[in-house]
Structures are given as C-alpha cells and as structure tokens.
Amino acid sequence: MNKNIVKKSSLKILICIVLYIILVMCTLFIDSKGGMIIHIGKGSIANNSFNGVINALQVLICVILVCIDYKKGFIVSCVLYGITFALMFRTIIRLHVLTPFVGMSHVFISIVTLAILSRFFWQRDKALITDALTQLINRRGMLRVLSQKCCEKDTFDIVYVDIDDFKFINDNLGHENGDYILKTIAKRLALLVDDKGFACRIGGDEFMLIVPAKDDKKAFMNEIINAVAAKIEIVNDDSSRDIYVTTSVGMVRYPEHGNDADSLLKYADLAMFHAKKEGKNKGQIFDDSLAKEMIRKSELEVIIKESLDKDYFFLVYQPQFEINNKKLRGFETLIRLKTPDGNMISPGEFIPVAEDSNLITRIDEYVMKRALREFKKLVKNRKESIVLSINMSTKDICMTGFSKKVEEALLEADFPPECLEIEITEYCFAHAIDIAAANIEALKKLGIKIALDDFGTGFASLSYLTKLPIDLLKIDKSFVDNIETDIKSRDFASAVVSIGRVQGCEIISEGVENENQLSVLQEVGCDFVQGYVWGKPLSYEKAIEFCNAN
Ligand code: C2E
Ligand code: CA
Ligand code: CA
C-alpha cells in the first residue's frame, strides 16, 4: 500500500516539475521576443504582466510541491528556483540590465516562505507521529516506518515488547506512577536502539523496536527484558519505593518471516503472546511452529462456531466419590467435540482457543443449559442429593450480570440450585476481582456451590480463598500424579486439606488414577476423589445408569 503512496506522490512531484519547466520555457520564449508588448492573435499583453502571471504560477507550483511532501517538495522547489535564479543572472550578464533583480528578490522571498511552510508541516507531522507521554514514535509513526522499511531491501528485526500485568500496576500504584514507569521504560528502550533503529510506543503498555537485523536475536531480547526489569524508583513527596516490572517480548525478522507490515506485526504479536503464555518475563522468536499454531487456532475458531451452530458438541459426566466409602457425590460435566468427519477434538485443545476469543461464553452457556436439562429429572427423582458440577470460564465469572444468567438458566430448566456447583479457576481474577466476587456472592445466595478448580497451579490461591466464599477446593491433577513418590506433592495435598479446614471448604482430588494415590489422599484427609481409578467420564445415558446402580 505504501509503495502506491510513494509512487503517487513521486508522480505528482514529476508533474509539478514538468509544469514548472514549461513556465520557465515560456519566460525564455517571451524574453527572446524582446520588446515590452506581446501580441496574441488580435490582442496584446504587456511583457511584465505576462511574467507576473508566470511567477505567480511558479510560486503556486512550489507551494503545491511542499504540500505534497514537505521535505522532497522543498528540495525540488529550491532546485527549480535555483534554475530560475541562474537564468535571471544570465539575463543580467547578457543584456546588461538590472530588471531581473526584482525577480531575484522575489525568488529569495519565495524560498524563505516555502521554508517556513515546510517547517510548519514538519512540526505538524512530528506531533502526529510522536507519543505525547514518552516522546517515542507512536503507532501511526511505527506503521509509517514499517511500511517504508518494507519497501527497502535491508533486513531488519521487529521486537514487540509488552509489559506484564500493567493494569495491575496502574490499579495499585495509580495512573501518575504508572505514567512515570512507562516513561522510564521508554527511555531505557530508546537507549537500546542506535541511529538506524526506531523505538515506538504503540499502545498503553506496548512498545515496539525496529532495528537493523541483529546477529544474536536472543541476546538482544535479553537486553530488553533486563532493561525493563531493572529497578524503577518512584519518589513521592515524603516516601520512595522501588518497583520491579517484567515484560514479554516477541521478535520477527523481515523478510524471513514476512514481507509486509501486516504480517510482521501479526507474527510479532503472536510471538509475544506466546512468551506471555509461557509464564511472562520471557522472549520468543517467531518460527514456523508458531505460524502453524496460529493457523490451527483460526481453524479451531471456525470449527467451534460451526459446532455451536450445528450442535456438534456433547457432554460427558465424570463421577466424584466420597473417599472413605466410595459413595457417589455427583458428576463433573465435561464437554466433548466430534466433527462430522468423526474427528474428536479434545477440550484441552479447543477450550484455550475459545478462551482467547469470546466463544467461551457461548460454549459455557451451551453446557449449562444442556447439562441442567439433561440432569433435571435425575436430580429431582433421586432421594439422596447429588451435585452436578459445571466448569465456567474466568471470563464469565468476571462479567457483570453472569449470576443473573445462571439464575435464569436454573429457572428455565427448573433445576434445584443446591444441586448445582460451579467450578472456577483463579487465573486472571485480579483484573476484575470485584465483579467476580459480586457474581460469586450472588450465586451463593441462590444456593449454588462454588469449587475452586486446579488449586495450587495459580499464584494467588490463598488471597482469593480468604476473599471468596468457596465450598470446595480441587487439588490439581499435577500434584496427584506424583503423590506416591514425591514428598512435596504429598505435603502440598496435606497443606491444602489444612487450609480447607481453616476456611471451611471441602477438598476433592482430581485425576486420581490408582489405589496408591487414593490411599495417600485418604491419609492426608482429602474428602472426595475424581479420577479414572473409580470412574471415567460417561455419556449421559451411562451416567444415569451408573447413578441408578449406586
Ligand atoms: P478440568 O476441569 O481440570 O477437567 C479435568 C480433566 O481431567 C478432564 O479432561 C478429565 O477428563 C481429565 N481427567 C479426569 N480424571 C482423570 C484421570 O484420572 N486421568 C487423566 N489422565 N485425566 C483425567 P478434559 O475433559 O479433557 O478437560 C480438559 C479441560 O478442559 C478441563 O480441565 C477444563 O478446564 C476444560 N473443560 C472441559 N469441559 C469444559 C466445559 O464444559 N467448560 C469449560 N469452560 N471448560 C471445560
Ligand atoms: Ca474442572
Ligand atoms: Ca482441574
């Protein structure tokens, strides 16, 4: 696209040059006629007036040139005026007259005027492409630089730099301090690019460096990560505090990974996103496997949408038991996807894709409605109470009005709220803890149970526990896997049980596969188990049979 713009503006400049030269030739022609009057047909016009019109047109052409491109246009104008100037000088020498002096002063004044105009355009352009807070190049400027560089032959690297959890920093330290941190990071990043590179701020906490191809890409990414990670001292009126910020970095190379601005930006963003997913404070160089992952992700998005529209999803139910007497506690609802060609796609693959888009909300709504509908009869007809557990994405829990939606679904299905349990995970709660807490409180008021899934894999488990009214803690499968041999996993399970007791929650272990794991969990005091050892996920019909048999 930029190539077209460059071509178009070059063409406009060329047209102006040709017009200007035609006007110069007209002046030469008039001069060659001599005399004060020019005869055109039956009419006549004074030579001076004709020259005046031509001069005015020349000024107009030069103004247009500067408007087209304040830099190139000004240079071309100076060259053209230089030619005019030389011709005037020639006339003085040849004809020994001083009249061209008037024209020469005119040329001089025009050049000064054009210089002022060009400077005005330059300043306006600079403001348009400069970020007001950090004085780095802004997104608009970055796109311009990138498009220009994509028209050149030299290889270069693009590094996408995204500050980790910046919203958290802003919320906790205030926006003024947040701005100070951004400015400090901007200065450090600017120092990492030399004269040939560009440091840009392309969004709130997103930066981009465009630099000549580096010999050691990893080392450069580490330089960036370390520069951002260095201590930032915030001094307020009466106190000072040290802040440490981390960043995730993605890197791509032109033209190896892409030859236009759009794909380079997309790939740099993808690499950065990958670094974030890998635990933040990391760098990732774009490669083919990431491209494949991206293609697969878009494929999956299409499949998910189609499956929602055409109802390819179905549900399975995995039984949960009391650990001491193997009595059925209830079932966890797990979604399955079978495409018409018979392919099963694991939720482990499509749920994260749905989480990244907003499709997860549609999936969760589908699961809730279908599970409530399928289980209603069973739950109502059974003498002993049974729990139907449903996984809900953090996106739902952090959405205003979520509890209302659940209430409506319960009413519509005529399902007893006390038999419903909602499993939530602790990830990303920090960003919307207030909304999440309000939703959870409202769900509790309805009588619904709340389980905290994958307990121990997040990083803020304890702080959430004290804030939220949780009924059940689910010890993550990763701790159960090694519990027979790994003393740390066993200690963890034991600690979770103690925490649960203090907080008044019950404890379930998921992914329990054998009797040895079972007996360790029994020893540490776990209340319930879920896992292949006592029951794999079952189809709806099998789950009903299983339930009746128990
Ligand atoms: P999760 O909620 O932690 O679910 C437990 C996963 O462990 C399930 O995998 C289950 O089939 C598997 N599992 C249970 N017991 C055992 C065992 O003894 N051994 C082994 N190897 N695996 C066991 P699944 O069904 O593939 O689900 C994967 C994840 O996908 C779930 O993890 C959950 O995060 C998500 N998911 C599944 N269904 C839904 C859903 O309906 N809505 C949402 N939002 N997420 C879902
Ligand atoms: Ca779960
Ligand atoms: Ca889990």
Coordinates of C-alpha atoms and ligand atoms in Angstrom, one line a residue:
M1 CA 0.0 0.0 0.0
N2 CA 2.8 2.4 0.9
K3 CA 4.5 1.6 -2.3
N4 CA 1.5 3.0 -4.1
I5 CA 1.6 6.2 -2.0
V6 CA 5.3 6.6 -2.7
K7 CA 4.6 6.1 -6.4
K8 CA 1.6 8.5 -6.5
S9 CA 3.5 11.3 -4.7
S10 CA 6.5 10.9 -7.0
L11 CA 4.2 11.2 -10.0
K12 CA 2.7 14.4 -8.6
I13 CA 6.1 15.8 -8.0
L14 CA 7.1 15.0 -11.5
I15 CA 4.0 16.6 -13.0
C16 CA 4.8 19.8 -10.9
I17 CA 8.4 19.8 -12.2
V18 CA 7.2 19.5 -15.8
L19 CA 4.7 22.3 -15.4
Y20 CA 7.4 24.5 -13.8
I21 CA 9.8 23.9 -16.6
I22 CA 7.1 24.7 -19.2
L23 CA 6.6 28.0 -17.4
V24 CA 10.3 28.7 -17.4
M25 CA 10.4 28.0 -21.2
C26 CA 7.5 30.4 -21.6
T27 CA 9.6 33.1 -19.9
L28 CA 12.6 32.3 -22.1
F29 CA 10.4 32.5 -25.1
I30 CA 9.0 35.9 -24.1
D31 CA 12.5 37.2 -23.3
S32 CA 13.7 36.0 -26.8
K33 CA 11.0 38.1 -28.4
G34 CA 12.3 41.3 -26.8
G35 CA 10.0 44.3 -26.6
M36 CA 7.5 45.3 -24.0
I37 CA 4.4 44.0 -25.6
I38 CA 3.4 40.5 -26.7
H39 CA 0.8 40.1 -29.4
I40 CA -1.6 37.2 -29.1
G41 CA -3.9 37.0 -32.1
K42 CA -5.6 40.4 -32.3
G43 CA -5.0 41.2 -28.7
S44 CA -1.8 42.3 -26.9
I45 CA -0.5 42.0 -23.4
A46 CA 2.4 43.7 -21.5
N47 CA 5.5 41.6 -21.2
N48 CA 5.8 42.4 -17.4
S49 CA 2.2 41.4 -16.7
F50 CA 2.8 38.1 -18.5
N51 CA 5.9 37.4 -16.4
G52 CA 4.0 38.3 -13.3
V53 CA 1.3 35.7 -14.1
I54 CA 4.1 33.1 -14.8
N55 CA 5.9 34.0 -11.5
A56 CA 2.6 33.6 -9.5
L57 CA 2.0 30.2 -11.2
Q58 CA 5.6 29.2 -10.3
V59 CA 5.0 30.1 -6.6
L60 CA 1.8 28.1 -6.7
I61 CA 3.5 25.0 -8.1
C62 CA 6.2 25.2 -5.4
V63 CA 3.6 25.6 -2.6
I64 CA 1.8 22.5 -4.1
L65 CA 5.2 20.7 -4.1
V66 CA 5.8 21.4 -0.4
C67 CA 2.2 20.4 0.4
I68 CA 2.8 17.1 -1.4
D69 CA 6.0 16.3 0.5
Y70 CA 7.4 18.9 2.9
K71 CA 10.9 17.6 2.6
K72 CA 11.3 16.4 -1.0
G73 CA 8.9 19.1 -2.3
F74 CA 11.0 21.8 -0.6
I75 CA 14.3 20.5 -2.0
V76 CA 12.8 20.2 -5.5
S77 CA 11.4 23.8 -5.2
C78 CA 14.8 25.1 -4.2
V79 CA 16.4 23.4 -7.2
L80 CA 13.7 24.8 -9.6
Y81 CA 14.1 28.3 -8.1
G82 CA 17.9 27.8 -8.4
I83 CA 17.4 27.3 -12.2
T84 CA 15.2 30.4 -12.4
F85 CA 17.8 32.3 -10.4
A86 CA 20.6 31.2 -12.7
L87 CA 18.5 32.3 -15.8
M88 CA 17.9 35.7 -14.3
F89 CA 21.5 36.1 -13.6
R90 CA 22.3 35.1 -17.2
T91 CA 20.0 37.8 -18.4
I92 CA 21.7 40.4 -16.3
I93 CA 25.1 39.4 -17.7
R94 CA 23.9 39.0 -21.3
L95 CA 21.7 42.1 -21.6
H96 CA 23.4 44.3 -19.0
V97 CA 20.0 45.2 -17.5
L98 CA 19.1 45.2 -13.8
T99 CA 15.4 44.5 -14.1
P100 CA 15.8 40.7 -13.2
F101 CA 16.9 41.9 -9.7
V102 CA 13.2 42.4 -8.9
G103 CA 12.5 38.8 -9.9
M104 CA 15.6 37.5 -7.9
S105 CA 14.4 39.1 -4.7
H106 CA 11.0 37.6 -5.5
V107 CA 12.7 34.1 -5.7
F108 CA 14.5 34.7 -2.4
I109 CA 11.3 35.7 -0.6
S110 CA 9.5 32.7 -2.1
I111 CA 12.2 30.3 -0.8
V112 CA 12.0 31.8 2.7
T113 CA 8.2 31.5 2.6
L114 CA 8.5 27.9 1.5
A115 CA 11.0 27.1 4.2
I116 CA 8.5 28.4 6.8
L117 CA 5.7 26.4 5.3
S118 CA 7.9 23.3 5.1
R119 CA 8.9 23.7 8.8
F120 CA 5.2 24.1 9.8
F121 CA 4.4 20.8 8.0
W122 CA 7.4 19.1 9.6
Q123 CA 6.3 20.1 13.1
R124 CA 2.7 19.1 12.5
D125 CA 3.9 15.7 11.1
K126 CA 6.2 15.2 14.0
A127 CA 3.4 15.8 16.5
L128 CA 1.2 13.4 14.6
I129 CA 3.7 10.6 14.9
T130 CA 5.0 11.3 18.4
D131 CA 3.6 9.8 21.6
A132 CA 2.8 12.6 23.9
L133 CA 3.8 10.8 27.1
T134 CA 7.1 9.1 26.2
Q135 CA 8.1 11.2 23.2
L136 CA 8.7 7.9 21.3
I137 CA 7.3 7.3 17.9
N138 CA 3.6 6.4 18.2
R139 CA 1.6 3.7 16.5
R140 CA 0.9 5.8 13.4
G141 CA 4.6 6.6 13.1
M142 CA 5.5 3.0 13.6
L143 CA 3.2 1.9 10.8
R144 CA 4.8 4.5 8.5
V145 CA 8.4 3.5 9.4
L146 CA 7.5 -0.2 8.9
S147 CA 5.8 0.4 5.5
Q148 CA 8.8 2.4 4.4
K149 CA 11.3 -0.2 5.6
C150 CA 9.3 -2.9 3.8
C151 CA 10.0 -1.1 0.5
E152 CA 13.7 -1.3 1.1
K153 CA 16.0 -4.3 0.7
D154 CA 17.7 -4.3 4.1
T155 CA 16.7 -7.0 6.6
F156 CA 15.6 -5.7 10.0
D157 CA 14.1 -7.1 13.2
I158 CA 10.9 -6.1 14.9
V159 CA 10.6 -6.6 18.6
Y160 CA 7.2 -6.4 20.3
V161 CA 7.5 -5.5 24.0
D162 CA 4.5 -5.8 26.3
I163 CA 4.7 -5.0 30.0
D164 CA 3.4 -7.8 32.1
D165 CA 0.3 -7.1 34.3
F166 CA 0.5 -3.4 33.7
K167 CA -3.2 -2.9 34.6
F168 CA -2.4 -4.4 38.0
I169 CA 0.5 -1.8 38.4
N170 CA -1.8 1.0 37.4
D171 CA -4.6 -0.1 39.7
N172 CA -2.2 -0.5 42.6
L173 CA 0.1 2.5 42.2
G174 CA -2.2 5.0 40.5
H175 CA -2.0 6.3 37.0
E176 CA 0.5 9.0 37.7
N177 CA 3.1 6.5 38.9
G178 CA 2.0 4.2 36.0
D179 CA 2.9 7.0 33.6
Y180 CA 6.2 7.5 35.3
I181 CA 7.0 3.8 34.9
L182 CA 6.1 3.9 31.2
K183 CA 8.3 7.0 30.7
T184 CA 11.3 5.3 32.4
I185 CA 10.9 2.1 30.4
A186 CA 10.6 4.2 27.2
K187 CA 13.9 6.0 28.0
R188 CA 15.6 2.6 28.6
L189 CA 14.2 1.2 25.3
A190 CA 15.3 4.2 23.4
L191 CA 18.8 3.7 24.6
L192 CA 18.8 0.2 23.1
V193 CA 18.3 1.3 19.5
D194 CA 21.0 3.2 17.7
D195 CA 20.7 5.9 15.0
K196 CA 19.4 3.3 12.5
G197 CA 16.7 1.9 14.8
F198 CA 13.3 3.2 16.0
A199 CA 11.7 2.9 19.4
C200 CA 7.9 3.2 19.4
R201 CA 5.1 3.1 21.9
I202 CA 2.2 1.5 20.1
G203 CA -0.3 1.2 22.8
G204 CA -0.9 1.7 26.6
D205 CA 1.9 -0.7 27.8
E206 CA 3.1 -1.9 24.4
F207 CA 6.3 -0.9 22.8
M208 CA 8.0 -1.8 19.5
L209 CA 11.6 -1.6 18.5
I210 CA 12.5 -1.7 14.8
V211 CA 16.3 -2.3 14.4
P212 CA 18.8 -3.5 11.8
A213 CA 19.0 -7.3 11.8
K214 CA 20.8 -8.5 15.0
D215 CA 23.4 -11.2 14.9
D216 CA 22.2 -12.6 18.2
K217 CA 18.5 -12.2 18.5
K218 CA 18.2 -13.9 21.8
A219 CA 20.9 -11.7 23.4
F220 CA 19.0 -8.6 22.1
M221 CA 15.7 -9.8 23.6
N222 CA 17.5 -10.5 26.9
E223 CA 18.9 -6.9 26.8
I224 CA 15.4 -5.6 26.5
I225 CA 14.0 -7.9 29.2
N226 CA 16.8 -6.9 31.6
A227 CA 16.5 -3.2 30.8
V228 CA 12.8 -3.2 31.7
A229 CA 13.4 -5.4 34.8
A230 CA 15.9 -3.1 36.3
K231 CA 14.8 -1.2 39.5
I232 CA 12.5 1.7 39.0
E233 CA 12.5 4.1 41.9
I234 CA 9.3 6.0 42.5
V235 CA 9.8 9.1 44.6
N236 CA 6.7 10.7 46.0
D237 CA 6.5 13.8 48.4
D238 CA 7.5 12.0 51.6
S239 CA 8.5 8.5 50.5
S240 CA 10.1 6.5 47.8
R241 CA 9.7 2.9 46.7
D242 CA 11.4 0.5 44.4
I243 CA 9.3 -1.1 41.7
Y244 CA 10.2 -4.1 39.5
V245 CA 8.4 -4.6 36.3
T246 CA 8.7 -7.6 33.9
T247 CA 8.0 -7.8 30.2
S248 CA 7.2 -10.3 27.5
V249 CA 8.9 -9.9 24.2
G250 CA 8.2 -11.3 20.7
M251 CA 10.6 -10.9 17.7
V252 CA 10.3 -11.3 14.0
R253 CA 12.7 -10.7 11.0
Y254 CA 12.0 -9.0 7.7
P255 CA 11.8 -10.5 5.1
E256 CA 12.5 -14.0 6.6
H257 CA 9.2 -14.2 8.4
G258 CA 7.0 -11.8 6.4
N259 CA 7.4 -9.1 3.8
D260 CA 4.6 -6.7 4.6
A261 CA 3.8 -4.7 7.7
D262 CA 0.5 -6.5 8.5
S263 CA 2.0 -10.0 8.7
L264 CA 5.1 -8.8 10.5
L265 CA 3.0 -7.2 13.2
K266 CA 0.7 -10.2 13.5
Y267 CA 3.7 -12.6 13.9
A268 CA 5.5 -10.3 16.4
D269 CA 2.3 -10.1 18.4
L270 CA 1.9 -13.9 18.2
A271 CA 5.4 -14.5 19.4
M272 CA 5.0 -12.0 22.2
F273 CA 1.7 -13.6 23.2
H274 CA 3.4 -17.0 23.2
A275 CA 6.1 -15.6 25.6
K276 CA 3.3 -14.4 27.9
K277 CA 1.6 -17.7 27.8
E278 CA 4.9 -19.4 28.7
G279 CA 4.9 -17.6 32.0
K280 CA 5.8 -14.0 31.2
N281 CA 9.2 -12.2 31.6
K282 CA 10.3 -14.1 28.6
G283 CA 11.3 -13.6 24.9
Q284 CA 10.1 -15.6 21.9
I285 CA 11.4 -15.6 18.4
F286 CA 8.7 -16.2 15.8
D287 CA 9.1 -19.5 13.9
D288 CA 7.1 -21.9 11.7
S289 CA 5.6 -23.9 14.6
L290 CA 4.1 -20.6 15.9
A291 CA 2.7 -19.9 12.4
K292 CA 1.2 -23.5 12.4
E293 CA -0.2 -22.9 15.8
M294 CA -1.9 -19.7 14.6
I295 CA -3.4 -21.4 11.6
R296 CA -4.7 -24.2 13.8
K297 CA -6.1 -21.6 16.1
S298 CA -8.1 -19.9 13.3
E299 CA -9.2 -23.3 12.1
L300 CA -10.4 -24.2 15.5
E301 CA -12.3 -20.9 15.9
V302 CA -14.2 -21.8 12.7
I303 CA -14.9 -25.3 13.9
I304 CA -16.1 -24.1 17.3
K305 CA -18.5 -21.6 15.7
E306 CA -19.8 -24.2 13.3
S307 CA -20.2 -26.8 16.1
L308 CA -22.2 -24.3 18.2
D309 CA -24.5 -23.6 15.3
K310 CA -24.9 -27.2 14.2
D311 CA -24.8 -28.8 17.6
Y312 CA -21.7 -31.0 17.2
F313 CA -20.8 -30.6 20.9
F314 CA -21.9 -33.2 23.5
L315 CA -21.4 -33.6 27.2
V316 CA -19.9 -36.4 29.3
Y317 CA -20.1 -36.7 33.1
Q318 CA -17.3 -37.9 35.3
P319 CA -18.4 -39.3 38.7
Q320 CA -17.0 -37.9 42.0
F321 CA -16.9 -40.1 45.2
E322 CA -16.6 -39.8 48.9
I323 CA -13.1 -41.1 49.5
N324 CA -14.0 -43.1 52.6
N325 CA -17.0 -45.1 51.4
K326 CA -17.0 -44.7 47.6
K327 CA -20.4 -43.1 47.8
L328 CA -21.3 -41.1 44.8
R329 CA -21.1 -37.3 45.4
G330 CA -22.1 -36.2 41.9
F331 CA -20.6 -35.6 38.4
E332 CA -18.4 -33.1 36.7
T333 CA -19.7 -32.0 33.3
L334 CA -17.0 -32.2 30.6
I335 CA -17.6 -31.0 27.1
R336 CA -16.7 -33.1 24.0
L337 CA -16.5 -32.2 20.3
K338 CA -16.9 -34.7 17.5
T339 CA -16.8 -33.2 14.0
P340 CA -19.0 -34.8 11.2
D341 CA -15.8 -36.4 9.8
G342 CA -15.6 -38.4 13.0
N343 CA -12.7 -36.5 14.5
M344 CA -12.7 -36.0 18.2
I345 CA -11.1 -32.7 19.3
S346 CA -10.0 -32.5 22.9
P347 CA -11.3 -29.7 25.2
G348 CA -7.6 -29.3 26.2
E349 CA -7.2 -28.0 22.6
F350 CA -10.3 -26.1 21.8
I351 CA -11.2 -24.5 25.2
P352 CA -8.0 -22.3 25.3
V353 CA -8.8 -21.2 21.8
A354 CA -12.4 -20.4 22.9
E355 CA -11.0 -18.6 25.9
D356 CA -8.9 -16.3 23.7
S357 CA -11.9 -15.4 21.6
N358 CA -15.2 -14.7 23.2
L359 CA -16.5 -18.1 22.1
I360 CA -16.1 -19.5 25.6
T361 CA -19.1 -17.5 26.8
R362 CA -21.3 -19.2 24.2
I363 CA -19.8 -22.6 25.0
D364 CA -20.4 -22.2 28.7
E365 CA -23.9 -21.1 28.1
Y366 CA -24.5 -24.1 25.9
V367 CA -23.0 -26.5 28.5
M368 CA -25.0 -25.0 31.4
K369 CA -28.3 -25.2 29.5
R370 CA -27.8 -28.7 28.2
A371 CA -26.4 -30.2 31.5
L372 CA -29.3 -28.7 33.5
R373 CA -31.8 -30.0 31.0
E374 CA -30.3 -33.5 30.9
F375 CA -29.8 -33.8 34.6
K376 CA -33.0 -32.2 35.9
K377 CA -35.1 -35.4 36.1
L378 CA -32.4 -37.4 37.7
V379 CA -31.6 -34.8 40.3
K380 CA -35.3 -34.4 41.1
N381 CA -36.2 -38.1 41.3
R382 CA -33.3 -39.2 43.4
K383 CA -33.8 -39.5 47.1
E384 CA -30.2 -38.7 48.0
S385 CA -28.9 -35.4 46.9
I386 CA -26.4 -35.3 44.1
V387 CA -24.1 -32.5 42.8
L388 CA -23.8 -31.5 39.1
S389 CA -20.6 -29.7 38.6
I390 CA -20.0 -27.3 35.7
N391 CA -16.8 -25.6 34.6
M392 CA -17.1 -21.9 34.0
S393 CA -14.5 -19.7 32.4
T394 CA -13.0 -16.8 34.3
K395 CA -14.3 -14.6 31.5
D396 CA -17.9 -15.5 32.6
I397 CA -17.3 -15.0 36.3
C398 CA -15.7 -11.6 35.6
M399 CA -18.7 -10.5 33.5
T400 CA -21.3 -8.2 35.0
G401 CA -24.7 -10.0 35.1
F402 CA -23.3 -13.5 35.0
S403 CA -25.1 -14.6 38.1
K404 CA -28.4 -13.3 36.7
K405 CA -27.8 -15.5 33.6
V406 CA -27.3 -18.6 35.8
E407 CA -30.4 -17.8 37.8
E408 CA -32.4 -17.6 34.5
A409 CA -31.0 -20.9 33.3
L410 CA -31.9 -22.5 36.6
L411 CA -35.5 -21.2 36.4
E412 CA -35.8 -22.2 32.8
A413 CA -34.7 -25.7 33.4
D414 CA -36.5 -25.9 36.8
F415 CA -33.3 -27.2 38.3
P416 CA -32.7 -27.1 42.1
P417 CA -29.8 -24.6 42.7
E418 CA -28.5 -26.5 45.7
C419 CA -27.6 -29.4 43.3
L420 CA -25.5 -27.2 41.1
E421 CA -21.8 -26.5 41.6
I422 CA -19.8 -24.0 39.5
E423 CA -16.1 -24.7 39.1
I424 CA -14.0 -21.6 38.6
T425 CA -10.2 -21.1 38.3
E426 CA -8.2 -18.4 39.9
Y427 CA -6.4 -17.2 36.8
C428 CA -6.8 -13.5 35.9
F429 CA -9.2 -12.8 38.7
A430 CA -7.0 -10.0 39.8
H431 CA -8.2 -7.8 37.0
A432 CA -11.9 -8.0 37.9
I433 CA -11.9 -9.3 41.4
D434 CA -14.8 -7.0 42.4
I435 CA -17.2 -8.2 39.7
A436 CA -16.1 -11.8 40.2
A437 CA -16.7 -11.5 44.0
A438 CA -20.2 -9.9 43.4
N439 CA -21.1 -12.7 41.0
I440 CA -19.9 -15.4 43.4
E441 CA -21.8 -13.9 46.3
A442 CA -25.0 -13.7 44.2
L443 CA -24.6 -17.4 43.1
K444 CA -24.0 -18.4 46.8
K445 CA -27.2 -16.6 47.7
L446 CA -29.1 -18.7 45.2
G447 CA -27.8 -21.8 47.0
I448 CA -25.2 -22.8 44.3
K449 CA -21.9 -24.3 45.4
I450 CA -18.6 -22.9 44.3
A451 CA -15.5 -25.0 43.6
L452 CA -12.0 -23.7 43.1
D453 CA -10.5 -25.8 40.2
D454 CA -6.9 -26.6 39.5
F455 CA -6.0 -25.4 43.0
G456 CA -2.3 -24.7 43.5
T457 CA -1.5 -24.0 39.9
G458 CA -2.2 -20.3 40.1
F459 CA -0.2 -17.9 42.1
A460 CA -2.6 -16.2 44.4
S461 CA -4.6 -19.0 45.8
L462 CA -4.6 -18.0 49.4
S463 CA -5.5 -14.4 48.9
Y464 CA -8.6 -15.4 46.9
L465 CA -9.6 -18.0 49.4
T466 CA -10.0 -15.5 52.1
K467 CA -11.9 -13.1 49.9
L468 CA -14.3 -15.5 48.2
P469 CA -16.9 -17.9 49.7
I470 CA -15.5 -21.2 48.3
D471 CA -17.1 -24.5 49.2
L472 CA -14.8 -27.0 47.5
L473 CA -11.0 -27.0 46.7
K474 CA -9.9 -29.2 43.8
I475 CA -6.3 -30.3 44.2
D476 CA -4.9 -30.2 40.7
K477 CA -4.0 -33.5 38.9
S478 CA -0.4 -32.4 38.6
F479 CA 0.0 -32.8 42.4
V480 CA -1.8 -36.1 42.4
D481 CA 0.3 -37.6 39.6
N482 CA 3.4 -37.9 41.8
I483 CA 1.8 -38.1 45.2
E484 CA 3.0 -41.7 45.9
T485 CA 6.7 -40.8 45.3
D486 CA 7.1 -37.1 45.7
I487 CA 7.1 -35.9 49.2
K488 CA 6.5 -32.3 48.2
S489 CA 3.2 -33.2 46.4
R490 CA 2.1 -35.2 49.4
D491 CA 2.9 -32.2 51.7
F492 CA 1.1 -29.9 49.3
A493 CA -2.1 -32.1 49.5
S494 CA -1.8 -32.2 53.2
A495 CA -1.4 -28.4 53.4
V496 CA -4.5 -27.9 51.1
V497 CA -6.5 -30.1 53.5
S498 CA -5.4 -27.9 56.4
I499 CA -6.2 -24.7 54.6
G500 CA -9.6 -26.1 53.6
R501 CA -10.4 -26.9 57.2
V502 CA -9.5 -23.4 58.3
Q503 CA -11.5 -21.8 55.5
G504 CA -14.4 -24.2 56.0
C505 CA -14.1 -25.8 52.5
E506 CA -14.2 -29.5 51.5
I507 CA -11.4 -31.0 49.4
I508 CA -11.5 -33.1 46.3
S509 CA -8.6 -34.5 44.3
E510 CA -8.9 -34.8 40.5
G511 CA -7.0 -37.1 38.2
V512 CA -6.7 -40.0 40.7
E513 CA -5.6 -43.0 38.7
N514 CA -4.6 -45.7 41.1
E515 CA -5.1 -47.2 44.5
N516 CA -1.7 -46.0 45.9
Q517 CA -2.6 -42.3 45.1
L518 CA -6.0 -43.0 46.7
S519 CA -4.6 -44.3 50.0
V520 CA -2.1 -41.3 50.3
L521 CA -5.0 -38.9 49.7
Q522 CA -7.1 -40.8 52.3
E523 CA -4.2 -40.5 54.8
V524 CA -3.9 -36.7 54.4
G525 CA -7.6 -36.3 54.9
C526 CA -9.0 -35.5 51.5
D527 CA -12.8 -35.7 51.4
F528 CA -13.6 -36.7 47.8
V529 CA -11.9 -38.2 44.7
Q530 CA -12.5 -37.9 41.0
G531 CA -10.4 -39.9 38.5
Y532 CA -10.0 -43.0 36.3
V533 CA -9.4 -45.1 39.4
W534 CA -13.1 -45.1 40.2
G535 CA -14.8 -43.7 37.2
K536 CA -14.0 -42.3 33.7
P537 CA -16.2 -39.6 32.1
L538 CA -19.5 -41.3 31.0
S539 CA -22.1 -40.5 28.4
Y540 CA -25.4 -39.1 29.7
E541 CA -27.2 -42.5 29.4
K542 CA -24.3 -44.3 31.1
A543 CA -24.2 -41.6 33.8
I544 CA -27.9 -42.2 34.5
E545 CA -27.4 -46.0 34.7
F546 CA -24.3 -45.5 36.9
C547 CA -26.3 -43.2 39.2
N548 CA -29.2 -45.6 39.5
A549 CA -26.9 -48.5 40.2
N550 CA -25.3 -46.6 43.1
Ligands
C2E1 P1 -10.5 -29.8 34.3 O1 -11.7 -29.0 34.6 O2 -9.4 -29.8 35.2 O3 -11.0 -31.3 34.0 C1 -10.4 -32.4 34.4 C2 -9.8 -33.1 33.2 O4 -9.0 -34.2 33.7 C3 -10.8 -33.6 32.2 O5 -10.2 -33.5 30.9 C4 -10.9 -35.1 32.6 O6 -11.3 -35.9 31.6 C5 -9.5 -35.4 33.0 N1 -9.4 -36.4 33.9 C6 -10.2 -36.8 34.9 N2 -9.7 -37.8 35.6 C7 -8.6 -38.2 35.0 C8 -7.6 -39.2 35.3 O7 -7.7 -40.0 36.2 N3 -6.5 -39.3 34.5 C9 -6.4 -38.4 33.5 N4 -5.3 -38.5 32.7 N5 -7.2 -37.4 33.2 C10 -8.3 -37.3 34.0 P2 -10.9 -33.0 29.7 O8 -12.3 -33.4 29.7 O9 -10.1 -33.2 28.5 O10 -11.0 -31.4 30.0 C11 -9.8 -30.7 30.0 C12 -10.1 -29.3 30.5 O11 -11.0 -28.6 29.6 C13 -10.8 -29.2 31.8 O12 -10.0 -29.4 32.8 C14 -11.5 -27.9 31.7 O13 -10.5 -26.9 32.1 C15 -11.8 -27.7 30.3 N6 -13.2 -28.1 30.1 C16 -13.8 -29.3 29.9 N7 -15.1 -29.2 29.8 C17 -15.4 -27.9 29.9 C18 -16.6 -27.1 29.9 O14 -17.7 -27.6 29.7 N8 -16.5 -25.7 30.0 C19 -15.3 -25.1 30.2 N9 -15.2 -23.8 30.4 N10 -14.1 -25.8 30.3 C20 -14.2 -27.2 30.1
CA2 CA -12.9 -28.8 36.3
CA3 CA -9.0 -29.2 37.1

